[in-house]
Coordinates of C-alpha atoms and ligand atoms in Angstrom, one line a residue:
M1 CA 78.3 28.0 -88.5
A2 CA 81.7 29.2 -89.5
T3 CA 81.4 29.0 -92.9
L4 CA 84.9 30.4 -95.7
A5 CA 84.1 33.8 -96.0
D6 CA 84.4 33.7 -91.6
A7 CA 88.0 31.9 -92.5
Q8 CA 90.7 33.7 -90.8
A9 CA 93.6 34.5 -93.7
L10 CA 96.1 31.6 -94.2
E11 CA 99.9 32.7 -92.9
F12 CA 102.2 31.7 -95.0
A13 CA 105.5 30.2 -93.3
T14 CA 108.8 30.7 -96.2
M15 CA 111.3 27.5 -95.8
A16 CA 114.5 28.6 -97.5
H17 CA 115.6 26.4 -100.3
P18 CA 119.3 25.0 -99.6
S19 CA 120.1 24.1 -103.0
P20 CA 118.3 25.4 -105.1
V21 CA 118.9 24.3 -108.9
P22 CA 121.8 26.4 -110.1
A23 CA 121.7 29.1 -112.6
D24 CA 122.9 27.3 -115.8
E25 CA 120.8 24.0 -115.1
R26 CA 117.8 26.2 -114.9
E27 CA 119.2 27.9 -118.2
A28 CA 119.2 24.4 -119.7
L29 CA 116.0 22.8 -118.4
I30 CA 113.9 25.5 -119.7
A31 CA 116.1 26.1 -123.4
S32 CA 112.8 24.0 -124.1
P33 CA 110.5 22.3 -122.0
G34 CA 107.3 20.5 -124.2
F35 CA 104.9 20.4 -121.8
G36 CA 104.9 18.9 -117.6
T37 CA 108.4 17.6 -118.2
V38 CA 110.3 20.2 -115.6
F39 CA 109.3 21.5 -112.7
T40 CA 110.4 24.0 -110.6
D41 CA 112.2 24.4 -106.7
H42 CA 109.3 25.9 -104.8
M43 CA 106.2 24.5 -103.8
V44 CA 103.6 25.2 -101.7
S45 CA 101.6 22.7 -99.4
I46 CA 99.1 23.6 -96.9
D47 CA 97.0 20.3 -94.9
W48 CA 93.4 20.2 -94.1
D49 CA 93.2 17.7 -90.9
E50 CA 89.3 17.4 -89.4
G51 CA 88.8 19.6 -86.5
I52 CA 90.7 22.0 -87.2
G53 CA 90.8 22.7 -90.5
W54 CA 93.5 24.1 -92.8
H55 CA 97.2 24.5 -91.8
N56 CA 101.1 24.5 -91.8
A57 CA 100.4 26.3 -94.9
T58 CA 104.5 26.1 -95.6
L59 CA 106.3 27.7 -98.8
G60 CA 108.9 25.3 -99.1
P61 CA 111.8 23.3 -101.3
R62 CA 109.8 21.7 -104.1
E63 CA 110.5 17.8 -102.8
P64 CA 108.6 14.0 -102.1
I65 CA 106.0 13.6 -99.9
A66 CA 106.4 10.5 -97.8
L67 CA 103.0 8.6 -97.6
D68 CA 101.6 6.5 -96.6
P69 CA 100.5 3.0 -97.9
A70 CA 96.8 3.7 -95.8
S71 CA 97.2 6.6 -96.8
S72 CA 93.1 7.1 -98.8
V73 CA 93.5 8.3 -102.1
L74 CA 95.7 6.0 -103.1
H75 CA 92.6 3.5 -102.4
Y76 CA 89.3 5.9 -103.7
A77 CA 91.4 7.5 -105.6
Q78 CA 89.5 11.4 -103.3
E79 CA 91.7 14.0 -105.5
I80 CA 91.0 17.3 -107.2
F81 CA 93.5 19.8 -109.3
E82 CA 93.5 22.8 -111.8
G83 CA 95.3 24.0 -113.9
L84 CA 96.6 27.7 -115.1
K85 CA 99.7 29.8 -116.1
A86 CA 101.5 32.2 -114.6
Y87 CA 102.1 35.2 -117.6
R88 CA 105.1 37.2 -118.4
L89 CA 104.1 40.7 -119.4
D90 CA 106.6 43.6 -121.3
D91 CA 107.2 44.8 -118.9
G92 CA 108.5 41.8 -116.9
S93 CA 106.2 41.6 -114.4
M94 CA 104.4 38.5 -113.6
A95 CA 100.4 38.3 -114.0
L96 CA 97.6 35.5 -113.6
F97 CA 94.9 35.2 -116.1
R98 CA 91.6 35.0 -114.5
P99 CA 92.7 33.0 -111.1
D100 CA 89.9 33.6 -108.7
E101 CA 87.7 31.4 -111.8
N102 CA 90.5 28.9 -111.6
A103 CA 90.0 28.7 -107.4
K104 CA 86.5 28.6 -107.6
R105 CA 85.5 26.3 -110.0
F106 CA 88.5 24.1 -107.1
N107 CA 86.0 25.0 -104.4
A108 CA 83.2 23.2 -106.9
S109 CA 85.6 20.2 -107.8
A110 CA 86.2 20.5 -103.9
R111 CA 81.9 19.8 -103.0
R112 CA 81.9 18.0 -105.7
L113 CA 84.8 14.7 -104.4
A114 CA 83.6 15.6 -100.8
M115 CA 86.6 17.5 -99.6
P116 CA 87.0 20.6 -97.1
E117 CA 86.9 24.2 -99.6
L118 CA 90.2 26.5 -99.1
R119 CA 88.9 30.3 -99.8
E120 CA 89.6 31.9 -102.9
A121 CA 91.7 34.8 -101.4
D122 CA 93.8 31.9 -99.4
F123 CA 94.1 30.0 -103.5
I124 CA 95.4 33.2 -104.8
E125 CA 97.7 33.6 -102.1
A126 CA 99.0 30.4 -102.3
V127 CA 99.3 30.2 -106.5
R128 CA 101.2 34.5 -106.0
L129 CA 103.6 32.9 -103.7
A130 CA 104.8 29.9 -105.9
V131 CA 105.9 32.0 -108.9
M132 CA 107.2 34.9 -107.4
A133 CA 109.6 32.3 -105.7
D134 CA 110.0 31.2 -108.8
K135 CA 110.1 33.7 -111.5
D136 CA 113.6 32.7 -112.3
W137 CA 112.6 29.9 -114.2
F138 CA 109.9 31.8 -116.4
P139 CA 111.0 30.1 -120.1
K140 CA 111.7 32.4 -122.7
V141 CA 110.8 30.7 -125.4
E142 CA 108.2 31.4 -127.5
G143 CA 103.9 31.6 -126.4
G144 CA 106.2 30.1 -122.8
S145 CA 104.8 30.2 -120.0
L146 CA 104.6 28.8 -116.3
Y147 CA 102.1 26.3 -115.6
I148 CA 101.1 26.2 -112.8
R149 CA 99.5 22.9 -111.1
P150 CA 97.5 24.0 -108.1
F151 CA 95.8 19.7 -105.7
M152 CA 94.6 18.2 -103.4
F153 CA 94.2 15.4 -102.2
A154 CA 92.8 13.1 -99.2
N155 CA 95.4 11.3 -96.5
E156 CA 93.9 9.3 -93.7
H157 CA 95.4 6.5 -93.7
F158 CA 92.2 4.4 -93.4
L159 CA 90.2 1.9 -95.4
G160 CA 86.9 2.1 -95.1
V161 CA 84.3 3.8 -98.0
R162 CA 84.2 7.5 -96.4
P163 CA 85.6 10.5 -97.2
A164 CA 88.9 11.4 -95.2
K165 CA 89.3 13.4 -92.8
K166 CA 93.0 14.4 -93.5
Y167 CA 94.0 16.3 -97.3
K168 CA 96.8 17.8 -98.4
F169 CA 96.5 21.4 -100.9
L170 CA 99.9 21.4 -103.0
V171 CA 101.3 24.3 -105.9
I172 CA 103.9 23.5 -107.6
L173 CA 105.2 24.4 -111.3
S174 CA 106.6 23.0 -114.6
P175 CA 108.0 25.8 -117.5
A176 CA 105.5 25.1 -120.1
G177 CA 106.7 26.0 -124.1
N178 CA 103.9 24.2 -126.3
Y179 CA 101.3 21.5 -125.2
F180 CA 101.6 19.7 -128.9
K181 CA 104.3 18.0 -129.7
S182 CA 103.7 17.2 -133.0
G183 CA 103.8 20.9 -134.2
A184 CA 101.5 20.3 -136.8
P185 CA 100.1 23.6 -137.8
A186 CA 96.1 21.7 -137.3
V187 CA 95.9 18.7 -134.7
S188 CA 94.3 15.3 -134.9
I189 CA 91.2 14.2 -133.6
W190 CA 90.1 10.7 -132.2
V191 CA 86.7 9.9 -131.6
S192 CA 86.6 7.1 -128.7
D193 CA 84.6 4.3 -128.1
Y194 CA 84.3 5.0 -124.4
T195 CA 82.3 7.5 -122.1
R196 CA 84.7 9.9 -119.9
A197 CA 81.8 10.9 -117.7
A198 CA 77.9 10.5 -117.8
P199 CA 75.1 12.0 -116.4
G200 CA 75.5 12.5 -112.6
G201 CA 78.7 11.9 -112.2
T202 CA 81.3 13.6 -112.2
G203 CA 82.6 16.0 -115.3
A204 CA 82.3 19.1 -114.4
A205 CA 84.5 18.6 -111.5
K206 CA 88.7 19.1 -112.6
C207 CA 88.8 14.9 -110.2
G208 CA 91.8 12.7 -111.3
G209 CA 89.7 9.6 -111.4
N210 CA 87.8 11.4 -115.3
Y211 CA 92.0 12.1 -116.5
A212 CA 92.9 8.1 -115.8
A213 CA 89.4 7.2 -117.4
S214 CA 91.1 9.4 -120.3
L215 CA 94.1 7.0 -120.7
V216 CA 92.4 4.0 -122.7
P217 CA 91.4 6.3 -125.7
T218 CA 94.1 8.3 -124.8
K219 CA 96.6 5.1 -125.4
E220 CA 94.9 3.9 -128.7
A221 CA 94.3 7.7 -130.1
F222 CA 98.7 7.9 -130.2
E223 CA 98.4 4.8 -130.8
R224 CA 97.2 5.7 -134.2
G225 CA 98.9 8.2 -134.9
H226 CA 96.3 11.4 -133.3
D227 CA 97.0 14.2 -131.0
Q228 CA 94.0 14.2 -128.9
V229 CA 90.5 12.4 -128.0
L230 CA 87.2 13.3 -127.6
F231 CA 84.7 12.0 -125.4
L232 CA 80.4 11.8 -126.9
D233 CA 77.9 11.7 -124.9
A234 CA 77.7 8.7 -122.8
A235 CA 73.8 8.3 -123.0
E236 CA 73.1 7.9 -127.3
H237 CA 76.4 8.4 -127.8
K238 CA 75.9 10.8 -130.2
W239 CA 76.3 14.6 -129.3
I240 CA 79.2 16.0 -129.0
E241 CA 81.4 17.1 -125.6
E242 CA 84.5 17.4 -125.3
L243 CA 88.8 16.2 -125.8
G244 CA 90.9 15.3 -122.9
G245 CA 92.0 17.9 -121.7
M246 CA 90.1 20.6 -124.2
N247 CA 86.8 22.2 -124.9
L248 CA 85.4 22.9 -128.4
F249 CA 84.2 25.5 -130.6
F250 CA 82.8 25.0 -134.3
V251 CA 82.8 27.9 -136.2
F252 CA 80.1 28.1 -139.6
D253 CA 79.9 30.0 -143.2
D254 CA 78.2 32.3 -141.2
G255 CA 80.2 32.8 -139.0
T256 CA 78.8 31.6 -136.2
L257 CA 80.6 29.5 -133.2
L258 CA 78.7 26.7 -131.5
T259 CA 80.1 25.4 -128.2
P260 CA 78.5 21.7 -126.5
P261 CA 76.4 23.5 -123.4
L262 CA 77.7 22.8 -119.7
T263 CA 75.1 19.6 -118.5
G264 CA 77.4 18.3 -116.5
T265 CA 79.5 16.2 -118.2
I266 CA 82.1 18.0 -119.3
L267 CA 84.1 20.4 -117.7
P268 CA 83.6 24.5 -117.8
G269 CA 87.1 25.7 -119.3
I270 CA 87.8 28.9 -118.5
T271 CA 89.2 29.4 -121.5
R272 CA 86.2 28.8 -123.9
D273 CA 84.2 30.9 -120.6
S274 CA 86.9 33.8 -121.8
L275 CA 86.4 33.4 -126.0
M276 CA 82.9 33.6 -125.8
T277 CA 83.0 36.9 -123.9
L278 CA 85.1 38.0 -126.6
A279 CA 83.6 36.5 -129.3
R280 CA 80.1 37.9 -128.9
E281 CA 81.4 41.4 -127.7
E282 CA 82.7 40.7 -132.2
G283 CA 79.2 40.8 -132.4
L284 CA 79.3 37.2 -133.2
T285 CA 76.6 35.0 -132.7
V286 CA 77.3 31.7 -129.8
R287 CA 75.0 30.0 -129.0
E288 CA 76.1 27.0 -126.1
E289 CA 73.9 24.2 -127.8
K290 CA 73.9 20.9 -128.7
Y291 CA 76.7 19.2 -131.4
S292 CA 76.0 15.0 -132.6
L293 CA 79.2 13.9 -135.1
D294 CA 77.1 12.9 -137.7
Q295 CA 76.2 16.7 -137.7
W296 CA 79.3 17.4 -137.8
R297 CA 80.8 15.1 -139.9
E298 CA 77.6 16.0 -142.9
D299 CA 78.8 19.7 -142.6
A300 CA 82.7 19.3 -142.6
A301 CA 81.7 18.1 -145.5
S302 CA 79.0 20.6 -147.8
G303 CA 81.1 23.4 -146.7
K304 CA 78.7 24.9 -143.5
L305 CA 80.9 24.1 -141.3
V306 CA 84.5 25.9 -141.8
E307 CA 86.5 25.5 -139.5
T308 CA 87.0 23.9 -136.1
F309 CA 89.4 24.4 -132.0
A310 CA 90.3 23.1 -129.5
C311 CA 90.8 25.6 -126.0
G312 CA 92.7 25.7 -122.7
T313 CA 95.0 26.7 -120.2
A314 CA 97.6 23.9 -121.9
A315 CA 96.4 24.4 -125.8
V316 CA 95.6 27.6 -125.6
V317 CA 93.1 27.7 -128.7
T318 CA 94.6 24.9 -131.2
P319 CA 92.5 24.4 -134.5
V320 CA 91.9 20.8 -135.4
G321 CA 92.0 19.3 -139.2
K322 CA 92.1 15.7 -139.2
V323 CA 88.6 13.8 -137.6
A324 CA 88.8 9.7 -137.0
G325 CA 87.2 6.7 -135.8
H326 CA 85.7 3.8 -136.2
D327 CA 83.4 5.5 -139.2
G328 CA 86.2 6.9 -141.0
E329 CA 87.8 10.1 -140.8
F330 CA 87.8 13.8 -142.6
T331 CA 89.0 16.8 -143.0
I332 CA 87.2 20.6 -141.2
G333 CA 88.3 22.5 -144.0
S334 CA 92.1 22.9 -145.3
G335 CA 92.6 21.6 -143.0
G336 CA 94.8 23.2 -141.3
P337 CA 94.6 27.1 -139.0
G338 CA 91.0 28.6 -139.5
Q339 CA 91.1 32.3 -139.9
L340 CA 88.7 32.8 -136.6
T341 CA 90.1 30.4 -134.4
T342 CA 93.5 33.2 -136.0
S343 CA 92.6 36.0 -134.9
L344 CA 90.4 34.6 -131.5
K345 CA 93.7 33.3 -130.1
Q346 CA 95.6 35.9 -131.2
K347 CA 93.5 38.7 -128.5
L348 CA 93.3 36.3 -126.4
V349 CA 96.6 35.7 -125.6
D350 CA 97.5 39.7 -126.7
I351 CA 95.5 40.2 -122.9
Q352 CA 97.2 37.0 -120.9
R353 CA 100.3 38.8 -122.2
G354 CA 99.8 42.8 -121.3
K355 CA 99.8 43.6 -125.3
M356 CA 96.2 44.4 -125.7
A357 CA 94.0 46.5 -123.4
D358 CA 92.3 44.3 -120.6
S359 CA 88.8 45.9 -120.2
H360 CA 87.0 43.4 -117.7
D361 CA 90.1 42.6 -115.1
W362 CA 91.2 39.4 -116.1
V363 CA 95.0 40.0 -115.7
V364 CA 96.3 40.4 -112.2
R365 CA 99.6 41.3 -112.0
L366 CA 102.2 40.1 -109.1
D367 CA 105.1 42.6 -109.1
Ligands
PLP401 N1 88.3 20.4 -120.5 C1 88.8 19.6 -120.1 C2 88.5 17.8 -119.7 C3 90.1 20.2 -119.0 O1 90.9 19.5 -118.9 C4 90.4 21.3 -120.1 C5 91.6 22.4 -118.6 O2 92.0 22.7 -118.3 C6 89.4 22.2 -120.3 C7 88.5 21.4 -120.9 C8 90.2 23.8 -120.4 O3 89.8 24.3 -119.1 P1 90.6 26.1 -118.6 O4 90.5 26.2 -120.0 O5 89.6 26.6 -117.9 O6 92.1 25.4 -119.0
COI402 C1 95.4 22.3 -118.1 O1 95.4 23.0 -119.7 O2 95.9 23.0 -117.7 C2 94.9 21.0 -118.1 O3 94.6 21.1 -116.9 C3 94.9 20.2 -119.5 C4 95.6 18.7 -119.7 C5 97.2 19.9 -119.5 C6 95.4 18.1 -118.0

């Protein structure tokens, strides 16, 4: 049987954009992009059909896609996605951060959702082509990046419940500034009564369904004036898992760090992994251990816990200042960004933007 490694590299056709956004309009759009509202001119598209495999790889204009009302994704949510960013280095060239890890996680998600895998090299080439086509959309704002959203969905016209026989893979780009609108020095999080993922479920996969499940508690968090929602484990509703779109780290007064372990119910974040590596290189102890909400509250009150931060591609490293739930609220440290949070963030951002030596070969230059 042919394996993914034997598959021929895909050849991408390029279709010229008949009417890209005029330069002055583009400049206005990227002047203050926020997160996820502005999109670029192009997209990459690849189709998969049973018996044919991946084909029709194209870089072309970003445009609406027509879906049959019976398209399977609309009924059973067989969909996965990734999130990574293109950065501009000091010398003006574009770069990606650990895109091979996104390609690997994409395939892990594909396996969990019974979808076809895409060769890592094809995933990265699709991302590279999209970024290079739209590098003029890079926002020249502090902390700006081109957020890259590769995704795949089932597109067979069939209502039976089984894996589809047709899929579409797309890459779109969105110029991005800060994820959090509030601009506050630290975010406030709401402890959800709902759970996001149970053992044996899809929590470790980056599938749209996980995010759909997070929307009611997210709405509740926003209505109560918080920025993000925190999920506890499904079995005991006691152990801290992650936020709606970010992993969490806890910093203690002895300088050690703790982050919840990858037990299958949380997303294995690439930022999480990178920060663990950077912290350990600095000689810090990082424990991947269960941590309960009650212990967190107690440690914050006693001063044993000094900092908490959220991390992810979109959020980078964001301090958590306040935690609220039905049992009341508590403050972390001074309620603002802590020292270790700030220094780890700076180190990560400096590596991503080519300002600091990249001893792990994490940065992939595109031009
Ligand atoms: N957890 C969830 C639920 C996420 O959506 C994300 C963002 O992708 C993360 C964690 C962080 O992952 P990464 O650092 O790979 O972006
Ligand atoms: C990311 O950080 O890339 C995410 O996917 C988080 C959120 C925007 C869904």
